[in-house]
mmCIF file of C-alpha atoms in Angstrom:
data_model
loop_
_atom_site.group_PDB
_atom_site.id
_atom_site.type_symbol
_atom_site.label_atom_id
_atom_site.label_comp_id
_atom_site.label_asym_id
_atom_site.label_seq_id
_atom_site.Cartn_x
_atom_site.Cartn_y
_atom_site.Cartn_z
ATOM 1 C CA MET A 507 23.865 -12.735 5.193
ATOM 2 C CA LEU A 508 20.434 -13.626 6.547
ATOM 3 C CA SER A 509 17.380 -12.322 4.720
ATOM 4 C CA ARG A 510 15.101 -9.867 6.530
ATOM 5 C CA ARG A 511 12.296 -12.471 6.597
ATOM 6 C CA LEU A 512 14.586 -15.034 8.275
ATOM 7 C CA LEU A 513 15.818 -12.450 10.786
ATOM 8 C CA VAL A 514 12.246 -11.480 11.652
ATOM 9 C CA SER A 515 11.266 -15.111 12.140
ATOM 10 C CA LEU A 516 14.291 -15.696 14.393
ATOM 11 C CA ILE A 517 14.075 -12.589 16.584
ATOM 12 C CA GLY A 518 10.438 -11.567 16.198
ATOM 13 C CA SER A 519 10.837 -8.059 14.742
ATOM 14 C CA ALA A 520 13.037 -6.056 12.456
ATOM 15 C CA PRO A 521 16.437 -5.216 13.916
ATOM 16 C CA CYS A 522 16.783 -1.708 15.336
ATOM 17 C CA ARG A 523 19.812 0.515 14.977
ATOM 18 C CA ALA A 524 19.901 2.930 17.880
ATOM 19 C CA PHE A 525 21.292 6.404 17.193
ATOM 20 C CA SER A 526 21.599 5.758 13.484
ATOM 21 C CA ASN A 527 20.108 7.374 10.447
ATOM 22 C CA THR A 528 20.680 4.321 8.245
ATOM 23 C CA ARG A 529 17.844 2.153 6.995
ATOM 24 C CA LEU A 530 16.508 -0.454 9.398
ATOM 25 C CA ALA A 531 15.924 -3.050 6.699
ATOM 26 C CA MET A 532 15.843 -3.140 2.952
ATOM 27 C CA VAL A 533 12.938 -5.124 1.619
ATOM 28 C CA SER A 534 14.178 -7.209 -1.279
ATOM 29 C CA ARG A 535 12.275 -8.246 -4.372
ATOM 30 C CA SER A 536 12.214 -11.829 -3.052
ATOM 31 C CA ASP A 537 10.300 -10.668 0.066
ATOM 32 C CA LEU A 538 7.388 -9.400 -2.050
ATOM 33 C CA ALA A 539 4.767 -10.808 -4.368
ATOM 34 C CA ILE A 540 4.372 -7.827 -6.707
ATOM 35 C CA SER A 541 1.313 -7.294 -8.870
ATOM 36 C CA ARG A 542 2.018 -7.589 -12.611
ATOM 37 C CA SER A 543 0.519 -4.115 -13.077
ATOM 38 C CA SER A 544 3.189 -2.367 -10.952
ATOM 39 C CA ASP A 545 6.769 -1.201 -11.312
ATOM 40 C CA GLU A 546 8.849 -3.620 -9.202
ATOM 41 C CA GLN A 547 11.505 -1.111 -8.135
ATOM 42 C CA GLU A 548 8.883 1.430 -7.079
ATOM 43 C CA VAL A 549 6.986 -1.151 -4.999
ATOM 44 C CA VAL A 550 10.186 -2.407 -3.298
ATOM 45 C CA GLN A 551 11.242 1.155 -2.429
ATOM 46 C CA ALA A 552 7.787 2.131 -1.138
ATOM 47 C CA ALA A 553 7.439 -1.053 0.926
ATOM 48 C CA THR A 554 10.876 -0.485 2.452
ATOM 49 C CA GLU A 555 9.943 3.060 3.478
ATOM 50 C CA LEU A 556 6.604 1.983 4.971
ATOM 51 C CA ILE A 557 8.133 -0.916 6.910
ATOM 52 C CA ASP A 558 11.117 1.118 8.107
ATOM 53 C CA ASN A 559 8.813 3.592 9.848
ATOM 54 C CA GLY A 560 7.959 0.690 12.146
ATOM 55 C CA LYS A 561 4.192 0.551 11.694
ATOM 56 C CA TRP A 562 3.501 -1.385 8.497
ATOM 57 C CA HIS A 563 4.291 -5.091 8.165
ATOM 58 C CA LEU A 564 4.353 -7.490 5.240
ATOM 59 C CA CYS A 565 1.551 -10.024 5.290
ATOM 60 C CA HIS A 566 0.588 -13.167 3.392
ATOM 61 C CA ASP A 567 4.082 -13.870 2.058
ATOM 62 C CA GLY A 568 4.629 -10.335 0.787
ATOM 63 C CA VAL A 569 1.312 -9.984 -1.022
ATOM 64 C CA GLY A 570 0.257 -7.026 1.115
ATOM 65 C CA LEU A 571 0.907 -4.519 3.865
ATOM 66 C CA GLU A 572 -1.018 -4.320 7.117
ATOM 67 C CA ARG A 573 -1.062 -2.397 10.362
ATOM 68 C CA PRO A 574 -3.299 -1.452 13.271
ATOM 69 C CA PHE A 575 -4.582 2.058 13.949
ATOM 70 C CA VAL A 576 -5.734 3.171 17.417
ATOM 71 C CA PHE A 577 -7.585 6.394 18.148
ATOM 72 C CA LYS A 578 -8.816 7.989 21.340
ATOM 73 C CA THR A 579 -12.521 7.657 20.482
ATOM 74 C CA PHE A 580 -14.856 5.758 18.216
ATOM 75 C CA LYS A 581 -15.820 9.069 16.610
ATOM 76 C CA ALA A 582 -12.186 9.783 15.653
ATOM 77 C CA THR A 583 -11.815 6.232 14.338
ATOM 78 C CA TRP A 584 -14.936 6.541 12.216
ATOM 79 C CA ALA A 585 -13.836 9.930 10.827
ATOM 80 C CA PHE A 586 -10.487 8.352 9.868
ATOM 81 C CA MET A 587 -12.261 5.460 8.134
ATOM 82 C CA ASN A 588 -14.543 7.869 6.260
ATOM 83 C CA GLU A 589 -11.550 9.853 5.005
ATOM 84 C CA VAL A 590 -9.837 6.652 3.851
ATOM 85 C CA ALA A 591 -13.075 5.513 2.181
ATOM 86 C CA GLU A 592 -13.279 8.766 0.205
ATOM 87 C CA GLU A 593 -9.712 8.327 -1.042
ATOM 88 C CA CYS A 594 -10.484 4.695 -1.907
ATOM 89 C CA LYS A 595 -13.326 5.924 -4.087
ATOM 90 C CA ARG A 596 -11.010 8.399 -5.856
ATOM 91 C CA GLN A 597 -8.284 5.776 -6.347
ATOM 92 C CA GLN A 598 -10.724 2.950 -7.151
ATOM 93 C CA HIS A 599 -8.905 0.722 -4.683
ATOM 94 C CA HIS A 600 -10.287 -0.703 -1.431
ATOM 95 C CA PRO A 601 -8.712 -2.232 1.692
ATOM 96 C CA GLU A 602 -9.456 -5.292 3.712
ATOM 97 C CA TRP A 603 -10.267 -3.796 7.090
ATOM 98 C CA ALA A 604 -11.954 -4.386 10.414
ATOM 99 C CA ASN A 605 -13.064 -1.981 13.109
ATOM 100 C CA ILE A 606 -13.739 -2.536 16.809
ATOM 101 C CA PHE A 607 -14.494 0.622 18.773
ATOM 102 C CA ASN A 608 -11.317 2.758 18.610
ATOM 103 C CA ARG A 609 -9.195 0.278 16.631
ATOM 104 C CA THR A 610 -9.006 -0.352 12.909
ATOM 105 C CA GLU A 611 -6.872 -3.011 11.234
ATOM 106 C CA ILE A 612 -6.075 -2.287 7.586
ATOM 107 C CA ARG A 613 -4.553 -4.552 4.961
ATOM 108 C CA TRP A 614 -3.643 -3.299 1.492
ATOM 109 C CA THR A 615 -3.246 -5.840 -1.283
ATOM 110 C CA THR A 616 -4.219 -6.008 -4.925
ATOM 111 C CA HIS A 617 -6.540 -8.833 -5.905
ATOM 112 C CA ASN A 618 -6.362 -8.551 -9.697
ATOM 113 C CA PRO A 619 -3.633 -8.954 -10.762
ATOM 114 C CA LYS A 620 -2.712 -10.433 -7.398
ATOM 115 C CA GLY A 621 0.181 -9.009 -5.409
ATOM 116 C CA MET A 622 1.388 -5.778 -3.869
ATOM 117 C CA SER A 623 0.987 -2.752 -6.101
ATOM 118 C CA THR A 624 1.910 0.910 -6.204
ATOM 119 C CA LYS A 625 -1.741 1.644 -5.302
ATOM 120 C CA ASP A 626 -1.298 -0.375 -2.092
ATOM 121 C CA ALA A 627 1.765 1.661 -1.146
ATOM 122 C CA HIS A 628 0.021 4.942 -2.022
ATOM 123 C CA MET A 629 -2.991 4.048 0.106
ATOM 124 C CA ALA A 630 -0.820 2.908 3.029
ATOM 125 C CA ARG A 631 0.939 6.304 2.992
ATOM 126 C CA PHE A 632 -2.440 8.031 2.734
ATOM 127 C CA CYS A 633 -3.638 6.083 5.806
ATOM 128 C CA ASP A 634 -0.569 7.212 7.783
ATOM 129 C CA GLU A 635 -1.253 10.848 6.875
ATOM 130 C CA ALA A 636 -4.987 10.592 7.614
ATOM 131 C CA ALA A 637 -4.292 8.874 10.945
ATOM 132 C CA GLN A 638 -2.098 11.790 11.953
ATOM 133 C CA ARG A 639 -4.862 14.262 11.079
ATOM 134 C CA HIS A 640 -7.328 12.294 13.222
ATOM 135 C CA GLY A 641 -5.081 12.015 16.286
ATOM 136 C CA GLU A 642 -3.824 8.471 16.062
ATOM 137 C CA GLN A 643 -2.756 7.116 19.443
ATOM 138 C CA TYR A 644 -0.169 4.628 18.222
ATOM 139 C CA PRO A 645 1.009 2.361 21.065
ATOM 140 C CA LYS A 646 4.656 2.780 21.999
ATOM 141 C CA PRO A 647 6.264 -0.650 21.513
ATOM 142 C CA ALA A 648 7.993 -0.794 24.904
ATOM 143 C CA GLU A 649 5.013 0.359 26.908
ATOM 144 C CA GLY A 650 1.932 -0.787 24.986
ATOM 145 C CA LYS A 651 0.220 2.491 25.871
ATOM 146 C CA THR A 652 -1.269 5.196 23.744
ATOM 147 C CA GLU A 653 -0.337 8.831 24.173
ATOM 148 C CA GLY A 654 -3.621 9.452 25.998
ATOM 149 C CA GLY A 655 -3.281 6.402 28.266
ATOM 150 C CA THR A 656 -3.954 2.795 27.442
ATOM 151 C CA ALA A 657 -6.327 2.010 24.607
ATOM 152 C CA ASP A 658 -8.573 0.402 27.241
ATOM 153 C CA GLU A 659 -8.928 3.793 28.928
ATOM 154 C CA ALA A 660 -10.299 5.441 25.777
ATOM 155 C CA ARG A 661 -13.744 7.000 26.057
ATOM 156 C CA ASP A 662 -16.430 7.081 23.407
ATOM 157 C CA CYS A 663 -18.364 10.190 22.321
ATOM 158 C CA CYS A 664 -20.773 9.732 25.256
ATOM 159 C CA GLY A 665 -17.991 9.592 27.876
ATOM 160 C CA HIS A 666 -18.257 5.845 28.519
ATOM 161 C CA THR A 667 -15.029 3.987 29.217
ATOM 162 C CA HIS A 668 -14.474 0.830 27.183
ATOM 163 C CA ALA A 669 -12.291 -2.035 28.366
#
């Protein structure tokens, strides 16, 4: 049987099972570089759940999780980032992230000891929940559009359209 990583490299994304409630893919221990400070089974299970929802992806040979977030406005994006920053302060764990207007890219990884940790998985779940509260406009894979139109049609707090 082919590993998930090999399948992804061959077909470009995780296989989908239409009309099924079974898991899309089980992340195996060999797919991840787990931080020495974390419980391996817990990290594998959490990573599987985050990847199966279709938004998070493994990065840097399994050392971390990453995904894009798109919001309708810069103001909503900034509010999302502020909420994540507050939780980072509480958890004493920070992301690698970048923001351009209504888009934020977030990567969770643990630098010391290096690898994916339970904190990374916790913060990734927190980001999903916070994004929902702030009206994330996640692009639909087949269409590349957000729920409120394309991301290029998003307006800032002053009503300007950004392309």
